[in-house]
Amino acid sequence: MAADSVSLFTVIGLSEQKARETLKNEALSSVLRDTVLQAQAILGPSIDKVIGTLLYNVATRLKDTKRLGFLVGYIASKKIATDLQLNAALDYVKAHPLDPIDVADFERECGVGISVTPEQIEEAVEAVIQKFKDQLLAERYRFNMGLLMGEARNRLKWADGKIIKNEVDMQVLHLLGPKTEADLEKKPKAIKQKVVETEKKCDAVVNGDVKLESASLMEQLRGEALKFHKPGENYKTEGYVVTPKTMELLKKHLEITGGQVRTRFPPEPNGILHIGHAKAINFNFGYAKANGGICFLRYDDTNPEKEEEKYFTAIKDMVEWLGYKPYAVTHASDNFDQLYEWAVELIKRGHAYACHQKVDEIKGHNPPPSPWRDRPVEESLLLFQGMRKGKFAEGEVTLRMKIVMEDGKMDPVAYRIKYTPHHRTGDKWCIYPTYDYTHCLCDSIEHITHSLCTKEFQARRSSYFWLCNALDVYCPVQWEYGRLNLHYTVVSKRKIIKLVETGAVRDWDDPRLFTLTALRRRGFPPEAINNFCARVGVTVAQTTMEPHLLEACVREVLNETSPRVMAVLEPLKVTIANFPGEQACEVKVPNFPADESKGFHTVPFSSTVYIEQTDFREVMEKGYKRLTPDQSVGLRHAGYVISVQNIVKDGNGKVVELEVTCMKSEVAEKPKAFIHWVSHPLVCEVRLYDRLFLHKTPEDPSEVPGGFLTDVNHNSLTIIPDALVDQSVKNSKPLDKFQFERLGYFSVDPDTTQEKMVFNRTVTLKEDPGKV
């Protein structure tokens, strides 16, 4: 059965490996099998690759399979022949779940029967070029060509995007002529700043209604202070519970803090921080900083089973990497003695009791009430003391608080038994407080003014106020904000461990993950992560962002900070027959071509250089601007133009060397393009990264029925073992960053040795237009 399915899936163009991977997902393979069989019933056993790709997309993306046969018929008959049409078709059937489908309306919405001629494309592009002609002539190749594409696509909704792009490129070339050296330089800073500001104002909409902010995080957080209570005015907050002692406690609080804003970042030290924590760090430390206050880094170390020294160290490291210095580093365990005394007091006041219900019995929102809820205070005190002295087994007794929380959870646990030594207190305790008990009391001890939490803690706000007031201690105010998530990733500690154990990633800092250590290793600057958090904004709604929005922030920072060097990933040897001189000479290369005041580095230039294989084509193709037997090309920074004289091939017919002649740029005919090159280079390893998961939400069973491990993209890492880079980088340190000209931004990986450098591609130079 499996072999038959593999053969069936390869019919539509899947590789054998991809077909076998698909079989691991039973739900998908069942739908795909039906899809291919239905198509073969119409077309016969063989299916061309274009139709095969569309069929695969239908099988993976169609939620309501009762429409499968309907869509397969349109694909097989080539009435739906492009991704654009298929996207429209999938949207249509999703929006019209009831039978029957209005065929005429469906075909109109999906562009069925609409044929766009080359003449129509040419006329539409010509009209768009005319519309922007003055701006094009002024800005030349610095003009945002995406505007031309967008306008043309609006005029010709169902036209092939590649054909439109080719027509745009051709007409722009006809209007402006080939690129000059000036065209290849970066935009002047003033123009770039204007473009960046425009992009910020027009940034994508998140979750339908949350727009990315253009103001800095500090500006936003200073503005947020207008909504929050002032220190000492906690009682003005909606929902805050005022007791007879509230005003007295607030007065003492102000005497201690001097009216200063106080926040805290309280991570559990049982895993590595991820991109969602970056927002929490920025919000907590940023709010304090923006309003002249202080922020504590407090480890919520109440679960000794999962805590390790490496996590304590890594968390502080990441906070400081993002640019924040804690006012003090504290631990929940600093307060274990005080928390125990308060628990005893809570029992004495009749607000807590010892309970024998098992964990499974009290799970969920509607558990049965505890039969021990009204047991005598003295009995609960004796049992709680017995818990501390180790008289009971784990799970045999807990201490519970008498409160019903906002989400219906009744009597949350305050203390549980764990016979595990603690990282800091050793064997002193065998009972440990829970988050519900510890958090608000530690906030009270540290006189936190604004306890900033993610939205899921809103249900605990009432218990937060209740517990402080039940003990008559200072009560801070809890404020909630929206959690930050990203598509195409998982951040759960448990799931990342699974990825490590199965070999899908190397460790917590694998650059394909979105842990902060992974992002640092990949080369993401901390400023870019902070800028991303600012663009997401101080939102109450939970936001799930596209990774390319984070990558855009990375490019903005690296464009200003990463020196340019030349590197070749797939080398092709070029021998210059008439090289001027017997020995190599030195070529001066600006670190930042648009701002030569930032310095230069030198690279050798000799009779043997290496270029990218893709920068040469043996057969000239329309629109190709680089090196061919009939077309010369300039060598960037060298001041020479080269022309092919002879092509050397190996026994298999593969081009392995070009023999060329060179001519000074000022006397040669101006080439259509200038390409990068290296000479006497360093051999290095380059790692190229793609998304770790194939689907937007790998944890969603409706999108990935087989679970997130079945959605791993096995092509997410490409290793190039013998790339070449110019010698100017040889003394670089791990995490140093460069722009490899025309290739992307790269960072030195910690795996680098004296014998061989290793580079991670951080991001490409431009966003991949294929990403959605």
CSV table of C-alpha atoms in Angstrom, one decimal, residues 92-523:
chain,number,residue,atom,x,y,z
A,92,TYR,CA,-14.6,30.9,-2.7
A,93,VAL,CA,-15.5,27.4,-1.6
A,94,LYS,CA,-14.6,28.3,2.0
A,95,ALA,CA,-17.0,31.3,1.9
A,96,HIS,CA,-19.8,29.2,0.2
A,97,PRO,CA,-20.0,26.0,2.2
A,98,LEU,CA,-23.7,25.3,1.2
A,99,ASP,CA,-24.8,23.4,-1.9
A,100,PRO,CA,-25.2,24.0,-4.7
A,101,ILE,CA,-22.3,26.2,-5.8
A,102,ASP,CA,-23.3,29.0,-8.2
A,103,VAL,CA,-21.0,27.9,-11.1
A,104,ALA,CA,-21.2,31.1,-13.0
A,105,ASP,CA,-20.4,33.2,-9.9
A,106,PHE,CA,-17.5,30.8,-9.0
A,107,GLU,CA,-16.0,31.0,-12.5
A,108,ARG,CA,-16.3,34.8,-12.5
A,109,GLU,CA,-14.6,35.1,-9.1
A,110,CYS,CA,-11.8,32.7,-10.1
A,111,GLY,CA,-11.0,34.2,-13.5
A,112,VAL,CA,-12.1,31.0,-15.4
A,113,GLY,CA,-12.0,31.6,-19.2
A,114,ILE,CA,-10.2,34.9,-18.9
A,115,SER,CA,-7.2,35.1,-21.2
A,116,VAL,CA,-4.7,37.9,-20.9
A,117,THR,CA,-2.8,38.4,-24.1
A,118,PRO,CA,0.9,39.6,-24.4
A,119,GLU,CA,-0.4,42.8,-26.1
A,120,GLN,CA,-2.7,43.5,-23.1
A,121,ILE,CA,0.2,43.1,-20.7
A,122,GLU,CA,2.4,45.3,-22.8
A,123,GLU,CA,-0.2,48.1,-22.9
A,124,ALA,CA,-0.9,47.9,-19.2
A,125,VAL,CA,2.8,48.1,-18.3
A,126,GLU,CA,3.3,50.9,-20.7
A,127,ALA,CA,0.4,52.9,-19.1
A,128,VAL,CA,2.0,52.3,-15.6
A,129,ILE,CA,5.4,53.3,-16.8
A,130,GLN,CA,3.9,56.5,-18.2
A,131,LYS,CA,2.2,57.3,-14.9
A,132,PHE,CA,5.5,57.1,-13.0
A,133,LYS,CA,7.8,58.3,-15.8
A,134,ASP,CA,8.9,61.6,-14.2
A,135,GLN,CA,9.7,59.8,-10.9
A,136,LEU,CA,11.5,57.0,-12.7
A,137,LEU,CA,13.7,59.4,-14.6
A,138,ALA,CA,14.5,61.2,-11.4
A,139,GLU,CA,15.2,58.2,-9.1
A,140,ARG,CA,16.2,55.7,-11.9
A,141,TYR,CA,16.8,52.3,-10.4
A,142,ARG,CA,16.4,53.6,-6.9
A,143,PHE,CA,12.7,53.8,-7.6
A,144,ASN,CA,10.5,51.2,-5.9
A,145,MET,CA,9.8,48.9,-8.8
A,146,GLY,CA,7.3,47.0,-6.6
A,147,LEU,CA,4.9,50.0,-7.3
A,148,LEU,CA,5.0,49.3,-11.0
A,149,MET,CA,4.3,45.6,-10.4
A,150,GLY,CA,1.5,46.4,-8.0
A,151,GLU,CA,-0.2,48.8,-10.5
A,152,ALA,CA,0.1,46.4,-13.4
A,153,ARG,CA,-1.3,43.5,-11.3
A,154,ASN,CA,-4.3,45.7,-10.3
A,155,ARG,CA,-5.0,46.4,-14.0
A,156,LEU,CA,-4.6,42.7,-15.0
A,157,LYS,CA,-5.7,40.6,-12.1
A,158,TRP,CA,-5.4,37.2,-13.8
A,159,ALA,CA,-2.2,37.8,-15.7
A,160,ASP,CA,0.9,35.7,-15.1
A,161,GLY,CA,3.1,37.6,-12.6
A,162,LYS,CA,6.3,36.4,-14.1
A,163,ILE,CA,5.3,37.7,-17.6
A,164,ILE,CA,4.3,41.1,-16.1
A,165,LYS,CA,7.7,41.3,-14.3
A,166,ASN,CA,9.6,40.5,-17.5
A,167,GLU,CA,7.7,43.2,-19.3
A,168,VAL,CA,8.2,45.7,-16.5
A,169,ASP,CA,12.0,45.0,-16.5
A,170,MET,CA,12.2,45.3,-20.3
A,171,GLN,CA,10.3,48.6,-20.5
A,172,VAL,CA,12.3,50.1,-17.5
A,173,LEU,CA,15.5,49.1,-19.2
A,174,HIS,CA,14.3,50.7,-22.4
A,175,LEU,CA,13.4,53.9,-20.6
A,176,LEU,CA,16.5,54.2,-18.3
A,177,GLY,CA,19.2,52.2,-20.1
A,178,PRO,CA,21.6,49.8,-18.3
A,179,LYS,CA,22.4,50.4,-14.6
A,180,THR,CA,25.4,52.7,-13.9
A,181,GLU,CA,27.8,52.5,-11.0
A,182,ALA,CA,25.7,55.2,-9.3
A,183,ASP,CA,22.6,53.1,-9.6
A,184,LEU,CA,24.3,50.2,-7.7
A,185,GLU,CA,25.0,52.4,-4.7
A,186,LYS,CA,22.7,52.5,-1.7
A,187,LYS,CA,20.0,55.2,-1.6
A,188,PRO,CA,21.0,58.5,0.1
A,189,LYS,CA,20.1,58.4,3.7
A,190,ALA,CA,17.5,61.2,3.5
A,191,ILE,CA,15.6,59.3,0.9
A,192,LYS,CA,15.9,56.1,2.8
A,193,GLN,CA,14.6,57.6,6.0
A,194,LYS,CA,11.5,58.9,4.1
A,195,VAL,CA,10.9,55.5,2.7
A,196,VAL,CA,11.3,53.8,6.1
A,197,GLU,CA,8.8,56.2,7.6
A,198,THR,CA,6.3,55.6,4.8
A,199,GLU,CA,6.7,51.8,5.2
A,200,LYS,CA,6.2,52.1,9.0
A,201,LYS,CA,3.0,54.0,8.4
A,202,CYS,CA,1.8,51.5,5.9
A,203,ASP,CA,2.9,48.4,7.7
A,204,ALA,CA,0.8,45.2,7.4
A,205,VAL,CA,-2.4,44.7,9.4
A,206,VAL,CA,-2.1,42.0,12.0
A,207,ASN,CA,-5.0,39.7,12.9
A,208,GLY,CA,-7.3,41.9,10.8
A,209,ASP,CA,-7.3,45.0,13.0
A,210,VAL,CA,-4.1,45.6,14.8
A,211,LYS,CA,-1.8,47.9,12.9
A,212,LEU,CA,1.9,48.1,13.5
A,213,GLU,CA,3.0,51.2,15.3
A,214,SER,CA,5.5,53.7,13.8
A,215,ALA,CA,6.3,55.4,17.2
A,216,SER,CA,9.3,54.2,19.2
A,217,LEU,CA,8.6,51.9,22.1
A,218,MET,CA,9.6,54.6,24.6
A,219,GLU,CA,7.1,57.0,23.0
A,220,GLN,CA,4.4,54.4,23.2
A,221,LEU,CA,5.2,53.4,26.8
A,222,ARG,CA,5.3,57.0,27.9
A,223,GLY,CA,1.8,57.4,26.3
A,224,GLU,CA,0.7,54.2,28.0
A,225,ALA,CA,1.5,55.9,31.3
A,226,LEU,CA,-1.5,58.2,30.7
A,227,LYS,CA,-3.8,55.1,30.9
A,228,PHE,CA,-2.1,53.5,33.9
A,229,HIS,CA,-2.5,54.6,37.5
A,230,LYS,CA,0.2,56.8,39.0
A,231,PRO,CA,2.2,55.2,41.8
A,232,GLY,CA,0.2,55.3,45.0
A,233,GLU,CA,-3.1,55.8,43.2
A,234,ASN,CA,-3.7,52.0,42.7
A,235,TYR,CA,-7.3,52.5,44.1
A,236,LYS,CA,-8.2,54.5,41.0
A,237,THR,CA,-7.9,51.4,38.8
A,238,GLU,CA,-11.1,49.8,37.7
A,239,GLY,CA,-11.7,46.5,39.6
A,240,TYR,CA,-9.1,47.3,42.4
A,241,VAL,CA,-10.4,46.2,45.7
A,242,VAL,CA,-10.2,48.8,48.5
A,243,THR,CA,-10.1,47.6,52.1
A,244,PRO,CA,-10.0,49.6,55.4
A,245,LYS,CA,-6.2,49.2,55.3
A,246,THR,CA,-5.6,50.1,51.6
A,247,MET,CA,-4.8,53.9,52.1
A,248,GLU,CA,-2.5,53.2,55.0
A,249,LEU,CA,-0.6,50.6,53.0
A,250,LEU,CA,-0.4,52.8,50.0
A,251,LYS,CA,1.0,55.6,52.1
A,252,LYS,CA,3.8,53.3,53.4
A,253,HIS,CA,4.4,52.1,49.9
A,254,LEU,CA,5.0,55.7,48.7
A,255,GLU,CA,7.4,56.3,51.6
A,256,ILE,CA,9.4,53.3,50.5
A,257,THR,CA,9.4,54.0,46.8
A,258,GLY,CA,9.3,57.7,46.7
A,259,GLY,CA,6.6,57.6,44.1
A,260,GLN,CA,8.9,55.7,41.6
A,261,VAL,CA,7.5,53.4,38.9
A,262,ARG,CA,8.5,49.8,39.7
A,263,THR,CA,8.1,46.8,37.3
A,264,ARG,CA,9.5,43.3,37.2
A,265,PHE,CA,10.3,40.7,34.5
A,266,PRO,CA,9.5,37.3,36.2
A,267,PRO,CA,10.6,34.4,34.0
A,268,GLU,CA,10.6,30.7,35.1
A,269,PRO,CA,14.3,29.5,35.0
A,270,ASN,CA,13.3,26.2,33.2
A,271,GLY,CA,14.0,27.1,29.6
A,272,ILE,CA,15.4,29.6,27.1
A,273,LEU,CA,13.7,32.9,26.4
A,274,HIS,CA,12.0,33.2,23.0
A,275,ILE,CA,10.7,36.0,20.8
A,276,GLY,CA,7.5,36.3,22.8
A,277,HIS,CA,9.6,37.1,25.9
A,278,ALA,CA,11.3,39.9,24.0
A,279,LYS,CA,8.0,41.8,24.0
A,280,ALA,CA,7.7,41.1,27.8
A,281,ILE,CA,11.2,42.3,28.4
A,282,ASN,CA,10.7,45.4,26.3
A,283,PHE,CA,7.4,46.2,28.0
A,284,ASN,CA,8.5,45.7,31.6
A,285,PHE,CA,12.0,47.2,31.4
A,286,GLY,CA,10.9,49.8,28.8
A,287,TYR,CA,7.8,51.0,30.7
A,288,ALA,CA,10.0,51.6,33.8
A,289,LYS,CA,12.7,53.3,31.8
A,290,ALA,CA,10.3,55.5,29.9
A,291,ASN,CA,8.8,56.7,33.1
A,292,GLY,CA,11.9,57.2,35.2
A,293,GLY,CA,11.5,54.0,37.2
A,294,ILE,CA,13.2,50.7,37.9
A,295,CYS,CA,12.7,47.1,36.8
A,296,PHE,CA,13.6,43.9,38.7
A,297,LEU,CA,14.7,40.7,37.1
A,298,ARG,CA,12.9,38.2,39.3
A,299,TYR,CA,13.3,34.4,38.8
A,300,ASP,CA,10.1,32.6,39.5
A,301,ASP,CA,12.0,29.6,40.9
A,302,THR,CA,9.3,27.6,42.6
A,303,ASN,CA,9.5,24.4,40.7
A,304,PRO,CA,12.9,22.8,41.5
A,305,GLU,CA,12.3,19.8,39.2
A,306,LYS,CA,12.8,21.8,36.0
A,307,GLU,CA,15.3,24.5,37.0
A,308,GLU,CA,18.9,24.5,36.0
A,309,GLU,CA,21.8,26.9,36.4
A,310,LYS,CA,22.2,27.4,32.6
A,311,TYR,CA,18.7,28.8,32.4
A,312,PHE,CA,19.4,31.4,35.1
A,313,THR,CA,22.5,32.5,33.3
A,314,ALA,CA,21.0,32.5,29.8
A,315,ILE,CA,18.0,34.6,30.9
A,316,LYS,CA,20.1,37.3,32.4
A,317,ASP,CA,22.4,37.2,29.4
A,318,MET,CA,19.4,37.7,27.0
A,319,VAL,CA,17.9,40.6,29.1
A,320,GLU,CA,21.3,42.4,29.0
A,321,TRP,CA,21.8,41.5,25.3
A,322,LEU,CA,18.5,43.3,24.5
A,323,GLY,CA,20.0,46.4,26.2
A,324,TYR,CA,18.4,46.4,29.6
A,325,LYS,CA,20.1,46.3,33.0
A,326,PRO,CA,18.0,45.0,35.9
A,327,TYR,CA,17.8,47.3,39.0
A,328,ALA,CA,18.3,44.1,41.0
A,329,VAL,CA,18.2,40.3,40.3
A,330,THR,CA,15.9,38.6,42.8
A,331,HIS,CA,14.3,35.2,43.2
A,332,ALA,CA,11.0,34.0,44.5
A,333,SER,CA,13.0,31.6,46.7
A,334,ASP,CA,14.5,34.7,48.4
A,335,ASN,CA,11.1,35.0,50.1
A,336,PHE,CA,10.4,31.3,51.0
A,337,ASP,CA,10.5,32.0,54.7
A,338,GLN,CA,8.1,35.0,54.5
A,339,LEU,CA,5.8,33.1,52.1
A,340,TYR,CA,5.5,30.2,54.5
A,341,GLU,CA,4.7,32.5,57.4
A,342,TRP,CA,2.0,34.2,55.3
A,343,ALA,CA,0.6,30.8,54.4
A,344,VAL,CA,0.3,29.9,58.1
A,345,GLU,CA,-1.4,33.3,58.6
A,346,LEU,CA,-3.8,32.6,55.7
A,347,ILE,CA,-4.9,29.4,57.4
A,348,LYS,CA,-5.4,31.1,60.7
A,349,ARG,CA,-7.6,33.7,59.0
A,350,GLY,CA,-9.7,30.9,57.6
A,351,HIS,CA,-8.7,31.6,54.0
A,352,ALA,CA,-6.7,28.4,53.3
A,353,TYR,CA,-7.1,24.7,54.1
A,354,ALA,CA,-5.2,21.4,53.8
A,355,CYS,CA,-6.8,19.2,51.1
A,356,HIS,CA,-6.4,15.5,50.1
A,357,GLN,CA,-7.9,15.6,46.7
A,358,LYS,CA,-5.6,14.3,44.0
A,359,VAL,CA,-4.3,16.5,41.1
A,360,ASP,CA,-6.6,14.7,38.6
A,361,GLU,CA,-9.6,15.4,40.8
A,362,ILE,CA,-9.2,19.1,40.8
A,363,LYS,CA,-8.2,19.7,37.2
A,364,GLY,CA,-10.5,21.7,34.9
A,365,HIS,CA,-13.0,24.5,35.6
A,366,ASN,CA,-15.7,22.4,37.2
A,367,PRO,CA,-14.1,20.1,39.7
A,368,PRO,CA,-16.1,18.8,42.6
A,369,PRO,CA,-15.8,21.0,45.8
A,370,SER,CA,-13.3,19.7,48.2
A,371,PRO,CA,-14.8,17.7,51.1
A,372,TRP,CA,-12.1,19.3,53.3
A,373,ARG,CA,-12.9,22.9,52.5
A,374,ASP,CA,-14.4,23.6,55.9
A,375,ARG,CA,-12.1,21.5,58.1
A,376,PRO,CA,-11.0,23.2,61.4
A,377,VAL,CA,-8.2,25.7,61.2
A,378,GLU,CA,-6.2,23.8,63.8
A,379,GLU,CA,-6.4,20.7,61.7
A,380,SER,CA,-5.2,22.4,58.6
A,381,LEU,CA,-2.3,24.0,60.5
A,382,LEU,CA,-1.1,20.7,61.8
A,383,LEU,CA,-1.3,19.1,58.4
A,384,PHE,CA,0.5,22.0,56.8
A,385,GLN,CA,3.3,21.7,59.4
A,386,GLY,CA,3.4,18.0,58.7
A,387,MET,CA,3.8,18.8,55.0
A,388,ARG,CA,6.8,20.9,55.8
A,389,LYS,CA,8.3,18.2,58.0
A,390,GLY,CA,8.0,15.6,55.2
A,391,LYS,CA,5.3,13.4,56.8
A,392,PHE,CA,3.4,13.0,53.6
A,393,ALA,CA,4.0,11.6,50.1
A,394,GLU,CA,4.0,13.9,47.1
A,395,GLY,CA,0.4,14.6,46.0
A,396,GLU,CA,-1.0,13.3,49.3
A,397,VAL,CA,-1.8,16.8,50.7
A,398,THR,CA,-1.9,20.3,49.3
A,399,LEU,CA,-2.7,23.7,50.8
A,400,ARG,CA,-5.5,25.4,48.9
A,401,MET,CA,-6.9,29.0,49.0
A,402,LYS,CA,-10.6,29.6,49.5
A,403,ILE,CA,-11.4,31.6,46.4
A,404,VAL,CA,-13.3,31.1,43.1
A,405,MET,CA,-11.3,32.8,40.3
A,406,GLU,CA,-12.7,34.7,37.3
A,407,ASP,CA,-12.3,31.7,34.9
A,408,GLY,CA,-14.3,29.5,37.3
A,409,LYS,CA,-11.2,27.8,38.7
A,410,MET,CA,-12.0,27.0,42.4
A,411,ASP,CA,-9.6,27.1,45.3
A,412,PRO,CA,-6.2,27.2,43.6
A,413,VAL,CA,-3.4,25.3,45.2
A,414,ALA,CA,-1.0,27.5,47.2
A,415,TYR,CA,1.6,24.8,48.3
A,416,ARG,CA,2.5,21.3,47.1
A,417,ILE,CA,4.9,18.6,48.2
A,418,LYS,CA,8.1,18.0,46.1
A,419,TYR,CA,11.0,16.0,47.4
A,420,THR,CA,13.4,17.6,45.0
A,421,PRO,CA,16.4,19.7,46.2
A,422,HIS,CA,16.2,23.3,45.2
A,423,HIS,CA,18.9,25.1,43.1
A,424,ARG,CA,19.4,27.7,45.7
A,425,THR,CA,17.9,26.4,49.0
A,426,GLY,CA,19.0,22.8,48.8
A,427,ASP,CA,17.1,20.4,51.0
A,428,LYS,CA,15.7,23.1,53.3
A,429,TRP,CA,12.2,22.8,51.8
A,430,CYS,CA,10.1,19.8,50.6
A,431,ILE,CA,7.1,22.1,50.0
A,432,TYR,CA,7.0,24.7,47.4
A,433,PRO,CA,4.6,27.6,46.7
A,434,THR,CA,2.7,27.9,43.4
A,435,TYR,CA,2.6,30.8,40.9
A,436,ASP,CA,-1.0,31.7,42.0
A,437,TYR,CA,0.3,32.1,45.6
A,438,THR,CA,3.8,33.4,45.1
A,439,HIS,CA,3.5,36.0,42.3
A,440,CYS,CA,1.4,38.7,43.8
A,441,LEU,CA,3.1,38.4,47.2
A,442,CYS,CA,6.6,38.8,45.7
A,443,ASP,CA,5.2,41.8,43.8
A,444,SER,CA,4.1,43.1,47.1
A,445,ILE,CA,7.4,42.5,48.8
A,446,GLU,CA,9.3,44.3,46.0
A,447,HIS,CA,6.7,47.2,46.0
A,448,ILE,CA,5.9,46.7,42.3
A,449,THR,CA,3.7,49.5,41.1
A,450,HIS,CA,2.6,47.9,37.8
A,451,SER,CA,2.5,44.1,37.5
A,452,LEU,CA,2.5,43.8,33.7
A,453,CYS,CA,1.4,40.3,32.5
A,454,THR,CA,0.3,38.7,29.3
A,455,LYS,CA,-3.5,38.4,28.6
A,456,GLU,CA,-3.9,34.8,29.8
A,457,PHE,CA,-3.2,36.0,33.3
A,458,GLN,CA,-6.3,38.2,33.3
A,459,ALA,CA,-8.3,35.3,34.9
A,460,ARG,CA,-5.9,35.5,37.9
A,461,ARG,CA,-6.4,39.2,38.5
A,462,SER,CA,-9.1,38.7,41.1
A,463,SER,CA,-7.1,36.1,43.0
A,464,TYR,CA,-4.1,38.5,42.8
A,465,PHE,CA,-6.1,41.3,44.6
A,466,TRP,CA,-7.8,38.8,46.9
A,467,LEU,CA,-4.6,37.3,48.3
A,468,CYS,CA,-2.9,40.6,49.1
A,469,ASN,CA,-6.0,41.9,50.8
A,470,ALA,CA,-6.6,38.6,52.6
A,471,LEU,CA,-3.2,39.1,54.3
A,472,ASP,CA,-3.4,42.9,54.6
A,473,VAL,CA,-0.3,43.6,52.6
A,474,TYR,CA,0.4,46.2,50.0
A,475,CYS,CA,-1.5,45.3,46.8
A,476,PRO,CA,0.0,46.2,43.4
A,477,VAL,CA,-2.1,46.5,40.2
A,478,GLN,CA,-2.0,43.8,37.5
A,479,TRP,CA,-2.2,45.1,34.0
A,480,GLU,CA,-2.5,42.7,31.0
A,481,TYR,CA,-1.2,43.1,27.4
A,482,GLY,CA,-1.3,40.9,24.3
A,483,ARG,CA,1.1,38.1,23.9
A,484,LEU,CA,3.4,38.1,20.8
A,485,ASN,CA,3.5,35.0,18.6
A,486,LEU,CA,5.0,34.2,15.3
A,487,HIS,CA,3.8,32.0,12.4
A,488,TYR,CA,5.9,29.0,11.2
A,489,THR,CA,7.4,28.2,14.6
A,490,VAL,CA,6.9,26.7,18.0
A,491,VAL,CA,8.1,28.2,21.2
A,492,SER,CA,6.9,25.7,23.8
A,493,LYS,CA,9.8,24.4,25.9
A,494,ARG,CA,8.4,20.9,25.7
A,495,LYS,CA,8.1,21.0,21.9
A,496,ILE,CA,11.6,22.5,21.4
A,497,ILE,CA,13.0,19.6,23.5
A,498,LYS,CA,11.2,17.2,21.2
A,499,LEU,CA,12.8,18.9,18.1
A,500,VAL,CA,16.2,18.6,19.7
A,501,GLU,CA,15.6,14.9,20.7
A,502,THR,CA,14.5,14.0,17.2
A,503,GLY,CA,17.4,15.7,15.5
A,504,ALA,CA,15.2,18.3,13.7
A,505,VAL,CA,17.4,21.0,15.3
A,506,ARG,CA,20.8,20.9,17.0
A,507,ASP,CA,19.9,22.6,20.3
A,508,TRP,CA,18.1,25.6,21.8
A,509,ASP,CA,20.2,28.0,19.9
A,510,ASP,CA,19.7,26.4,16.5
A,511,PRO,CA,19.3,29.4,14.2
A,512,ARG,CA,16.0,28.0,12.7
A,513,LEU,CA,14.3,28.5,16.1
A,514,PHE,CA,12.9,31.7,17.5
A,515,THR,CA,14.5,31.5,20.9
A,516,LEU,CA,16.5,34.6,21.7
A,517,THR,CA,19.8,32.6,21.8
A,518,ALA,CA,19.0,31.2,18.4
A,519,LEU,CA,18.2,34.6,16.9
A,520,ARG,CA,21.5,36.0,18.3
A,521,ARG,CA,23.4,33.1,16.8
A,522,ARG,CA,21.8,33.6,13.5
A,523,GLY,CA,22.9,37.2,13.5
